[in-house]
Short mmCIF file of C-alpha atoms and ligand atoms in Angstrom, two decimals:
data_model
loop_
_atom_site.label_atom_id
_atom_site.label_comp_id
_atom_site.label_asym_id
_atom_site.label_seq_id
_atom_site.Cartn_x
_atom_site.Cartn_y
_atom_site.Cartn_z
CA MET A 293 -12.35 15.60 12.71
CA LYS A 294 -12.87 12.09 13.99
CA LYS A 295 -10.94 10.28 16.69
CA ILE A 296 -10.82 6.65 17.75
CA LEU A 297 -11.15 5.50 21.35
CA ILE A 298 -9.90 2.03 22.20
CA THR A 299 -9.97 0.33 25.58
CA GLY A 300 -7.26 -2.29 25.60
CA GLY A 301 -7.26 -5.78 27.02
CA LYS A 302 -9.79 -7.72 24.93
CA LYS A 303 -8.53 -10.92 23.31
CA LEU A 304 -9.67 -10.65 19.71
CA GLN A 305 -11.45 -13.70 18.38
CA GLY A 306 -13.40 -14.74 15.33
CA THR A 307 -13.25 -14.86 11.56
CA LEU A 308 -12.66 -11.88 9.32
CA LYS A 309 -12.79 -11.48 5.56
CA VAL A 310 -9.82 -9.56 4.18
CA SER A 311 -10.72 -6.64 1.87
CA GLY A 312 -9.49 -6.07 -1.67
CA ALA A 313 -5.94 -4.70 -1.93
CA LYS A 314 -5.58 -0.92 -1.96
CA ASN A 315 -2.21 -0.99 -3.68
CA SER A 316 -3.61 -3.24 -6.38
CA ALA A 317 -6.84 -1.31 -6.88
CA LEU A 318 -5.01 2.00 -7.40
CA PRO A 319 -2.86 0.98 -10.42
CA LEU A 320 -5.75 -1.07 -11.87
CA MET A 321 -7.98 1.99 -11.77
CA ALA A 322 -5.22 4.05 -13.42
CA ALA A 323 -4.86 1.36 -16.10
CA THR A 324 -8.44 1.97 -17.23
CA LEU A 325 -7.13 5.22 -18.77
CA LEU A 326 -5.56 2.98 -21.43
CA THR A 327 -8.89 1.45 -22.47
CA GLU A 328 -12.06 2.20 -24.41
CA GLY A 329 -15.26 0.79 -22.91
CA CYS A 330 -16.52 0.04 -19.43
CA ASN A 331 -14.24 -1.76 -16.95
CA THR A 332 -15.74 -3.50 -13.91
CA PHE A 333 -13.76 -4.24 -10.76
CA SER A 334 -15.12 -6.29 -7.83
CA GLN A 335 -13.89 -6.39 -4.21
CA VAL A 336 -12.88 -2.73 -4.40
CA PRO A 337 -12.11 -1.61 -0.83
CA GLN A 338 -13.99 1.44 0.44
CA LEU A 339 -11.08 3.69 1.36
CA GLY A 340 -9.96 7.31 1.32
CA ASP A 341 -7.36 6.58 -1.38
CA ILE A 342 -9.95 4.92 -3.65
CA LYS A 343 -12.14 8.04 -3.34
CA THR A 344 -9.14 10.20 -4.24
CA ILE A 345 -8.23 8.27 -7.38
CA SER A 346 -11.92 8.15 -8.40
CA LYS A 347 -12.02 11.95 -8.10
CA LEU A 348 -8.86 12.21 -10.17
CA LEU A 349 -10.21 9.92 -12.90
CA ARG A 350 -13.48 11.91 -13.01
CA LYS A 351 -11.43 15.10 -13.41
CA PHE A 352 -10.09 13.69 -16.68
CA GLY A 353 -13.67 13.10 -17.92
CA THR A 354 -13.85 9.41 -16.99
CA HIS A 355 -17.15 7.93 -15.70
CA VAL A 356 -16.65 6.20 -12.35
CA SER A 357 -19.58 4.67 -10.50
CA GLY A 358 -20.35 2.07 -7.83
CA ASN A 359 -18.72 1.06 -4.59
CA ASP A 360 -17.31 -2.40 -3.97
CA VAL A 361 -18.27 -3.20 -7.56
CA LEU A 362 -16.86 -0.25 -9.45
CA THR A 363 -17.27 0.58 -13.13
CA ILE A 364 -14.90 2.90 -14.94
CA ASP A 365 -15.35 4.09 -18.50
CA ALA A 366 -12.46 6.15 -19.89
CA SER A 367 -13.90 6.62 -23.40
CA THR A 368 -14.63 10.31 -22.84
CA ILE A 369 -11.39 11.82 -21.56
CA ASN A 370 -11.08 15.55 -22.11
CA SER A 371 -8.50 16.71 -19.57
CA PHE A 372 -4.94 15.58 -18.88
CA GLU A 373 -4.03 17.38 -15.69
CA ALA A 374 -3.66 15.86 -12.19
CA PRO A 375 -3.87 18.89 -9.87
CA TYR A 376 -1.78 19.50 -6.77
CA SER A 377 -4.91 19.49 -4.58
CA LEU A 378 -5.40 15.74 -5.28
CA VAL A 379 -1.78 14.62 -5.73
CA LYS A 380 -0.80 16.09 -2.35
CA THR A 381 -3.39 13.88 -0.60
CA MET A 382 -2.23 10.75 -2.43
CA ARG A 383 1.18 10.23 -4.02
CA ALA A 384 -0.05 7.20 -5.98
CA SER A 385 -1.72 9.80 -8.26
CA ILE A 386 1.59 9.65 -10.18
CA LEU A 387 0.22 6.36 -11.63
CA VAL A 388 -1.86 8.32 -14.16
CA LEU A 389 1.24 9.80 -15.80
CA GLY A 390 2.28 6.74 -17.85
CA PRO A 391 -1.20 5.81 -19.13
CA LEU A 392 -2.22 9.41 -20.04
CA LEU A 393 1.02 10.03 -21.86
CA ALA A 394 0.97 6.71 -23.73
CA ARG A 395 -2.65 7.04 -24.90
CA PHE A 396 -3.03 10.80 -25.45
CA GLY A 397 0.56 11.99 -25.97
CA ARG A 398 0.40 14.47 -23.12
CA ALA A 399 -0.04 14.73 -19.36
CA ARG A 400 0.49 17.32 -16.67
CA VAL A 401 0.80 15.86 -13.19
CA SER A 402 1.63 17.76 -10.03
CA LEU A 403 4.99 16.74 -8.63
CA PRO A 404 4.34 14.90 -5.36
CA GLY A 405 6.09 16.71 -2.50
CA GLY A 406 7.89 15.11 0.44
CA CYS A 407 5.73 13.03 2.74
CA ALA A 408 5.60 11.69 6.27
CA ILE A 409 7.77 8.66 5.42
CA GLY A 410 10.55 10.24 3.37
CA SER A 411 11.33 12.38 0.34
CA ARG A 412 10.03 9.77 -2.17
CA PRO A 413 11.28 11.14 -5.51
CA VAL A 414 9.84 10.01 -8.89
CA ASP A 415 13.08 10.33 -10.87
CA GLN A 416 12.95 6.67 -11.99
CA HIS A 417 9.47 7.11 -13.51
CA LEU A 418 10.68 10.17 -15.42
CA LYS A 419 13.98 8.62 -16.51
CA ALA A 420 12.11 5.65 -18.00
CA LEU A 421 9.55 7.78 -19.85
CA LYS A 422 12.38 9.90 -21.29
CA SER A 423 14.11 6.72 -22.56
CA MET A 424 10.83 5.89 -24.30
CA GLY A 425 10.94 9.19 -26.18
CA ALA A 426 8.89 11.52 -23.97
CA THR A 427 9.85 15.16 -23.47
CA ILE A 428 9.57 16.03 -19.81
CA SER A 429 9.82 19.39 -18.13
CA LEU A 430 9.32 20.46 -14.54
CA GLU A 431 7.72 23.84 -14.01
CA GLY A 432 5.58 25.46 -11.34
CA GLY A 433 5.54 22.25 -9.31
CA TYR A 434 4.18 20.21 -12.24
CA ILE A 435 5.59 17.47 -14.47
CA SER A 436 4.68 18.26 -18.08
CA ALA A 437 5.14 15.29 -20.38
CA ALA A 438 4.57 15.04 -24.12
CA CYS A 439 5.32 12.64 -26.97
CA THR A 440 4.07 11.75 -30.42
CA GLN A 441 4.32 8.03 -29.75
CA LEU A 442 6.16 6.26 -26.91
CA LYS A 443 8.73 3.77 -28.14
CA GLY A 444 9.87 0.57 -26.45
CA ALA A 445 13.22 0.77 -24.64
CA ARG A 446 15.49 -1.21 -22.36
CA ILE A 447 15.17 0.37 -18.92
CA TYR A 448 17.18 -0.37 -15.80
CA PHE A 449 15.69 0.93 -12.56
CA ASP A 450 18.43 2.14 -10.21
CA ILE A 451 16.17 1.23 -7.31
CA SER A 452 13.31 -1.25 -7.04
CA THR A 453 10.20 0.93 -7.33
CA VAL A 454 6.65 -0.43 -7.15
CA THR A 455 4.66 2.44 -8.70
CA GLY A 456 7.61 3.19 -11.01
CA THR A 457 7.46 -0.34 -12.45
CA GLU A 458 3.66 -0.12 -12.68
CA ASN A 459 3.68 3.28 -14.39
CA ILE A 460 6.15 2.21 -17.06
CA MET A 461 4.52 -1.20 -17.58
CA MET A 462 1.23 0.61 -18.34
CA ALA A 463 2.92 3.10 -20.68
CA ALA A 464 4.87 0.34 -22.48
CA ALA A 465 1.70 -1.73 -23.01
CA ILE A 466 0.65 0.58 -25.87
CA ALA A 467 4.08 1.90 -26.94
CA THR A 468 5.55 0.75 -30.24
CA GLY A 469 8.08 -2.10 -30.01
CA THR A 470 9.44 -3.98 -27.03
CA THR A 471 10.23 -2.60 -23.58
CA VAL A 472 12.39 -4.52 -21.12
CA LEU A 473 12.31 -3.46 -17.48
CA GLU A 474 15.33 -4.58 -15.46
CA ASN A 475 15.47 -4.52 -11.66
CA ALA A 476 11.68 -4.31 -11.82
CA ALA A 477 9.67 -4.53 -8.59
CA LYS A 478 8.39 -8.06 -7.87
CA GLU A 479 5.50 -7.17 -5.57
CA PRO A 480 2.25 -9.18 -6.01
CA GLU A 481 0.46 -5.93 -6.92
CA VAL A 482 2.81 -5.51 -9.91
CA GLU A 483 2.03 -9.07 -10.96
CA GLU A 484 -1.71 -8.50 -10.67
CA LEU A 485 -1.47 -5.35 -12.79
CA ALA A 486 0.34 -7.36 -15.50
CA ILE A 487 -2.39 -10.04 -15.37
CA VAL A 488 -5.09 -7.41 -15.83
CA LEU A 489 -3.21 -5.55 -18.58
CA ASN A 490 -2.84 -8.89 -20.38
CA LYS A 491 -6.62 -9.45 -20.01
CA MET A 492 -7.00 -6.00 -21.61
CA GLY A 493 -4.97 -7.28 -24.58
CA ALA A 494 -1.41 -6.34 -23.55
CA ARG A 495 1.56 -8.68 -24.06
CA ILE A 496 3.56 -8.74 -20.84
CA GLU A 497 5.85 -11.49 -19.60
CA GLY A 498 7.98 -11.86 -16.50
CA ALA A 499 5.92 -9.86 -13.98
CA GLY A 500 6.74 -11.16 -10.51
CA THR A 501 10.43 -11.44 -11.50
CA ASP A 502 12.90 -8.58 -11.81
CA VAL A 503 12.89 -8.61 -15.62
CA ILE A 504 9.59 -7.74 -17.31
CA THR A 505 9.19 -7.74 -21.09
CA ILE A 506 6.37 -5.82 -22.70
CA GLU A 507 5.54 -6.07 -26.42
CA GLY A 508 3.55 -2.95 -27.25
CA VAL A 509 0.10 -3.39 -28.83
CA GLU A 510 -2.07 -0.76 -30.53
CA THR A 511 -5.09 -0.67 -28.27
CA LEU A 512 -6.40 -2.18 -25.05
CA HIS A 513 -10.00 -3.07 -24.24
CA ALA A 514 -12.08 -2.92 -21.05
CA VAL A 515 -12.17 -5.90 -18.66
CA GLU A 516 -13.90 -7.35 -15.61
CA HIS A 517 -11.67 -8.28 -12.70
CA THR A 518 -11.85 -9.15 -8.99
CA ILE A 519 -9.16 -7.44 -6.93
CA MET A 520 -6.89 -9.71 -4.89
CA PRO A 521 -6.91 -9.63 -1.07
CA ASP A 522 -4.89 -6.94 0.71
CA ARG A 523 -1.77 -8.59 2.16
CA ILE A 524 -1.01 -5.62 4.41
CA GLU A 525 -4.52 -5.49 5.86
CA ALA A 526 -4.28 -9.26 6.46
CA GLY A 527 -0.87 -8.85 8.10
CA THR A 528 -2.16 -6.08 10.36
CA TYR A 529 -5.02 -8.28 11.66
CA MET A 530 -2.57 -11.17 12.12
CA ILE A 531 -0.62 -8.93 14.48
CA ALA A 532 -3.88 -7.89 16.16
CA ALA A 533 -4.40 -11.57 17.03
CA GLY A 534 -0.78 -11.91 18.20
CA ILE A 535 -0.69 -8.78 20.34
CA THR A 536 -4.01 -9.45 22.12
CA GLU A 537 -3.32 -13.18 22.70
CA GLY A 538 -6.34 -13.68 20.48
CA ASP A 539 -7.40 -16.28 17.93
CA ILE A 540 -8.36 -14.88 14.53
CA THR A 541 -9.01 -16.68 11.27
CA LEU A 542 -8.59 -14.53 8.19
CA SER A 543 -10.56 -15.69 5.20
CA HIS A 544 -10.09 -14.50 1.60
CA CYS A 545 -6.35 -14.05 1.87
CA ASN A 546 -3.30 -15.34 0.05
CA PRO A 547 -0.79 -16.86 2.54
CA GLN A 548 1.90 -16.97 -0.17
CA HIS A 549 1.97 -13.16 -0.20
CA LEU A 550 2.63 -13.14 3.55
CA HIS A 551 5.52 -15.54 3.80
CA ALA A 552 8.13 -13.15 5.29
CA LEU A 553 5.67 -11.93 7.93
CA ILE A 554 4.51 -15.46 8.81
CA GLU A 555 8.13 -16.55 9.38
CA LYS A 556 8.77 -13.58 11.68
CA LEU A 557 5.57 -14.09 13.67
CA GLU A 558 6.44 -17.76 14.16
CA GLU A 559 9.92 -16.76 15.39
CA ILE A 560 8.20 -14.45 17.88
CA GLY A 561 6.22 -17.45 19.15
CA ILE A 562 2.83 -16.91 17.52
CA ASP A 563 1.00 -20.02 16.26
CA ILE A 564 -0.10 -19.87 12.66
CA ILE A 565 -2.13 -22.44 10.74
CA ILE A 566 -2.25 -21.98 6.98
CA ASN A 567 -5.04 -23.33 4.85
CA ASP A 568 -5.92 -22.72 1.25
CA GLY A 569 -7.04 -19.06 1.21
CA SER A 570 -7.20 -18.66 4.97
CA ILE A 571 -4.85 -18.15 7.91
CA ARG A 572 -5.52 -18.81 11.60
CA VAL A 573 -3.37 -16.86 14.06
CA MET A 574 -3.20 -17.65 17.76
CA GLY A 575 -1.42 -15.33 20.16
CA THR A 576 0.69 -16.26 23.17
CA PRO A 577 1.57 -14.38 26.38
CA PHE A 578 5.28 -15.11 25.80
CA LEU A 579 6.58 -13.12 22.85
CA LYS A 580 10.22 -13.64 21.84
CA ASN A 581 12.47 -10.92 20.43
CA THR A 582 13.62 -10.97 16.81
CA ASP A 583 15.32 -8.68 14.30
CA VAL A 584 13.48 -7.38 11.24
CA LYS A 585 14.81 -5.69 8.13
CA THR A 586 12.43 -4.27 5.55
CA LEU A 587 13.21 -5.17 1.93
CA PRO A 588 11.48 -5.21 -1.45
CA TYR A 589 9.18 -8.24 -1.98
CA PRO A 590 9.59 -11.11 -1.15
CA GLY A 591 11.45 -9.48 1.78
CA PHE A 592 9.69 -8.18 4.88
CA PRO A 593 7.36 -5.35 3.75
CA THR A 594 8.02 -1.79 4.87
CA ASP A 595 4.24 -1.47 5.07
CA MET A 596 4.31 -3.91 8.05
CA GLN A 597 7.28 -2.35 9.87
CA ALA A 598 5.27 -0.09 12.20
CA GLN A 599 2.82 -2.87 13.10
CA ILE A 600 5.49 -5.47 13.97
CA MET A 601 7.22 -2.80 16.05
CA ALA A 602 4.07 -2.47 18.20
CA LEU A 603 4.20 -6.24 18.77
CA LEU A 604 7.93 -6.32 19.56
CA CYS A 605 7.43 -3.57 22.15
CA LEU A 606 5.96 -6.39 24.28
CA ALA A 607 8.46 -9.15 23.44
CA GLU A 608 11.14 -10.23 25.90
CA GLY A 609 14.65 -8.90 25.25
CA THR A 610 15.79 -6.53 22.54
CA SER A 611 14.79 -6.49 18.87
CA ILE A 612 16.36 -4.45 16.10
CA ILE A 613 14.10 -3.19 13.33
CA SER A 614 15.94 -1.78 10.30
CA GLU A 615 14.08 0.25 7.67
CA SER A 616 15.82 0.00 4.31
CA ILE A 617 13.09 1.21 1.92
CA PHE A 618 12.20 4.67 3.24
CA GLU A 619 14.61 7.01 4.99
CA ASP A 620 12.24 8.36 7.61
CA ARG A 621 9.51 5.88 8.39
CA PHE A 622 9.65 6.01 12.18
CA MET A 623 7.06 8.65 13.03
CA HIS A 624 5.19 6.06 15.12
CA VAL A 625 8.16 5.64 17.48
CA GLY A 626 7.51 8.84 19.44
CA GLU A 627 3.83 7.94 19.81
CA LEU A 628 4.54 4.34 20.92
CA LYS A 629 6.97 5.75 23.48
CA ARG A 630 4.13 7.90 24.84
CA MET A 631 2.36 4.59 25.53
CA GLY A 632 5.30 3.28 27.54
CA ALA A 633 7.36 1.56 24.82
CA ASN A 634 11.14 1.42 25.18
CA ILE A 635 12.52 2.29 21.73
CA ARG A 636 15.75 4.00 20.73
CA LEU A 637 16.41 5.23 17.21
CA GLU A 638 19.86 4.88 15.69
CA GLY A 639 19.92 6.00 12.07
CA ASN A 640 17.70 3.67 10.09
CA SER A 641 17.24 1.24 12.96
CA ALA A 642 14.91 1.14 15.92
CA ILE A 643 16.19 -0.72 18.96
CA VAL A 644 13.17 -2.02 20.80
CA THR A 645 13.47 -3.40 24.31
CA GLY A 646 10.36 -5.23 25.42
CA VAL A 647 8.27 -3.90 28.32
CA ASP A 648 5.66 -5.81 30.35
CA THR A 649 2.74 -3.56 29.50
CA LEU A 650 1.79 -0.55 27.41
CA SER A 651 -0.50 2.08 28.84
CA ALA A 652 -3.16 4.22 27.21
CA ALA A 653 -2.30 7.79 26.16
CA PRO A 654 -3.59 10.37 23.72
CA VAL A 655 -1.66 9.73 20.48
CA MET A 656 -1.69 11.11 16.96
CA ALA A 657 -1.73 9.18 13.69
CA THR A 658 0.92 10.51 11.29
CA ASP A 659 0.66 8.20 8.29
CA LEU A 660 -1.31 5.15 7.30
CA ARG A 661 0.82 2.32 8.70
CA ALA A 662 1.95 4.38 11.71
CA SER A 663 -1.76 4.73 12.57
CA ALA A 664 -2.20 0.97 12.35
CA SER A 665 0.64 0.45 14.85
CA LEU A 666 -1.06 2.80 17.31
CA VAL A 667 -4.36 0.91 16.96
CA LEU A 668 -2.51 -2.36 17.65
CA ALA A 669 -0.75 -0.92 20.70
CA ALA A 670 -4.06 0.51 21.96
CA LEU A 671 -5.75 -2.91 21.67
CA VAL A 672 -3.45 -4.23 24.38
CA ALA A 673 -2.68 -1.07 26.40
CA ARG A 674 -4.08 -0.56 29.90
CA GLY A 675 -6.88 2.00 29.80
CA GLU A 676 -8.50 4.02 27.02
CA THR A 677 -6.28 5.29 24.18
CA GLU A 678 -7.43 8.23 22.11
CA ILE A 679 -6.07 8.31 18.54
CA THR A 680 -6.49 11.53 16.57
CA ARG A 681 -6.05 12.23 12.82
CA VAL A 682 -7.93 9.06 11.98
CA TYR A 683 -8.20 10.04 8.30
CA HIS A 684 -4.73 8.54 7.83
CA LEU A 685 -6.10 5.14 8.86
CA GLU A 686 -9.18 5.49 6.68
CA ARG A 687 -6.96 5.96 3.63
CA GLY A 688 -5.99 2.29 3.73
CA TYR A 689 -8.08 0.23 6.18
CA GLU A 690 -11.66 -0.56 5.28
CA ALA A 691 -14.32 -0.39 8.04
CA VAL A 692 -11.71 -0.70 10.76
CA GLU A 693 -14.14 0.01 13.61
CA ASP A 694 -16.66 -2.58 12.36
CA LYS A 695 -14.01 -5.21 11.72
CA LEU A 696 -12.33 -4.81 15.11
CA SER A 697 -15.70 -4.66 16.94
CA GLN A 698 -16.72 -7.86 15.20
CA LEU A 699 -13.60 -9.49 16.71
CA GLY A 700 -14.50 -8.23 20.19
CA ALA A 701 -12.43 -5.05 20.50
CA ALA A 702 -13.71 -2.13 22.59
CA ILE A 703 -13.40 0.52 19.87
CA GLN A 704 -15.45 3.57 19.09
CA THR A 705 -15.07 6.39 16.56
CA VAL A 706 -16.30 9.77 17.80
CA ASN A 707 -16.25 13.31 16.46
CA GLU A 708 -13.70 15.56 18.17
N1 EPU B 903 12.34 5.89 -5.20
C1 EPU B 903 13.25 6.73 -5.80
N2 EPU B 903 12.96 7.19 -7.06
C2 EPU B 903 11.81 6.84 -7.72
C3 EPU B 903 10.89 5.97 -7.10
C4 EPU B 903 11.18 5.50 -5.84
O1 EPU B 903 14.27 7.06 -5.23
O2 EPU B 903 11.61 7.32 -8.85
C5 EPU B 903 12.62 5.36 -3.85
C6 EPU B 903 11.61 5.79 -2.80
O3 EPU B 903 11.87 7.07 -2.30
C7 EPU B 903 11.75 4.68 -1.78
C8 EPU B 903 12.04 3.45 -2.65
O4 EPU B 903 12.49 3.96 -3.90
O5 EPU B 903 12.85 4.96 -0.96
C9 EPU B 903 10.87 2.53 -2.90
O6 EPU B 903 9.75 3.31 -3.29
P1 EPU B 903 8.62 2.80 -4.27
O7 EPU B 903 8.62 3.62 -5.49
O8 EPU B 903 8.69 1.32 -4.40
O9 EPU B 903 7.32 3.18 -3.43
P2 EPU B 903 5.95 3.61 -4.03
O10 EPU B 903 5.74 2.91 -5.31
O11 EPU B 903 5.80 5.08 -3.98
C10 EPU B 903 4.53 1.65 -3.02
C11 EPU B 903 3.33 1.53 -2.13
C12 EPU B 903 3.74 1.95 -0.72
C13 EPU B 903 4.86 1.02 -0.26
C14 EPU B 903 6.05 1.08 -1.23
C15 EPU B 903 7.16 0.10 -0.92
C16 EPU B 903 1.51 1.95 -3.63
C17 EPU B 903 0.41 2.83 -4.08
N3 EPU B 903 2.28 2.40 -2.64
O12 EPU B 903 4.93 3.02 -2.97
O13 EPU B 903 2.61 1.75 0.10
O14 EPU B 903 5.31 1.40 1.01
O15 EPU B 903 5.58 0.79 -2.57
O16 EPU B 903 6.68 -1.20 -0.89
O17 EPU B 903 1.67 0.85 -4.16
C18 EPU B 903 1.20 2.16 1.95
O18 EPU B 903 0.34 1.44 1.42
O19 EPU B 903 1.11 2.55 3.16
C19 EPU B 903 2.37 2.58 1.18
C20 EPU B 903 3.10 3.62 1.53
#
């Protein structure tokens, strides 16, 4: 088991290239299950979750090779089961359900259990597939789905769901007839999936709005595509600049995807200069309090809630952070408190009263974004912070030690 040691107090400076988006790469890789031929993706981030989905695709008989340029050929699929051993390490494995069922008429996918950020059911995915004519049963912890041919349907999602929208968009791409998704998720990753499915030959309109229309086609073909920059990785490094009073320029990023975060950071007093495809962030010693509520895109992302909390721990006055997407995404609070933060939890809100300094402590990563908040706090804490369970961080942040070292952080990964 690895752990990260960070000595706080360095002002991070320099330019950093943002990696390809994890939450875009995962559905795009699942979408290859719909195609014949060899797909090529560039700017694929080297992450734990990418390894997990590659393993899963190989289990079905797919050929996956390469690293940041990845080729996937799903012409030779001979298995339709996503086992518990893989699904339990990555819930996004559910993304194979729609494509497998639509193309092969059957799929067996382990039901994801609860996780560190909430219960996270998949009822909306299943409801939609049933409306499209699939028979679904739950047995022995698995979802068994079958159909002769999925049929287009009008589907209303009771809740805005990112992977739910993606799963059904993929299934509908090769169903017969027209599918209309209402209250669809509007996240940029959903839009990118629609762009790539359309390159594959699908007929999808409206992605990026809450109504998506999909005219089913018979077959899809392989494509080449470069994965868009990761808005959450970019946002995390923006906060790294803010919290260390640093000056970081992020290249290869899309400022439009970061609007809600940029507005909040400016309210807090951080200087931000936006250029085409790059963002410069300059920290300040005087951070102002603000309130944050997480919402579906274009609202403030839940995937940035833990990181902005680390920053607000050092802002003057009191800030209220409300989590409205997941019911239990505050595992980082206890760890930040161990570093001297003043945070009180009241239901789905964290009441954060700024302190002058944070101090180093041994802390434990509990999920991906919680880990990022601990790294951010450690970058500014007095002394050497030791963060254990680093594998959580490696699921979603590429080369974090190299990237932070390049910006001047005192960071080291060691074996426990
Ligand atoms: N929900 C249901 N029923 C469903 C589906 C979702 O009740 O059938 C609920 C969830 O429990 C949650 C809310 O709806 O309360 C939104 O969940 P959503 O389905 O949108 O989340 P997801 O698709 O499982 C993706 C990202 C998450 C990100 C959320 C919200 C991927 C692979 N994962 O998850 O990313 O937090 O959307 O934006 O795209 C991360 O990268 O750290 C991460 C957790």
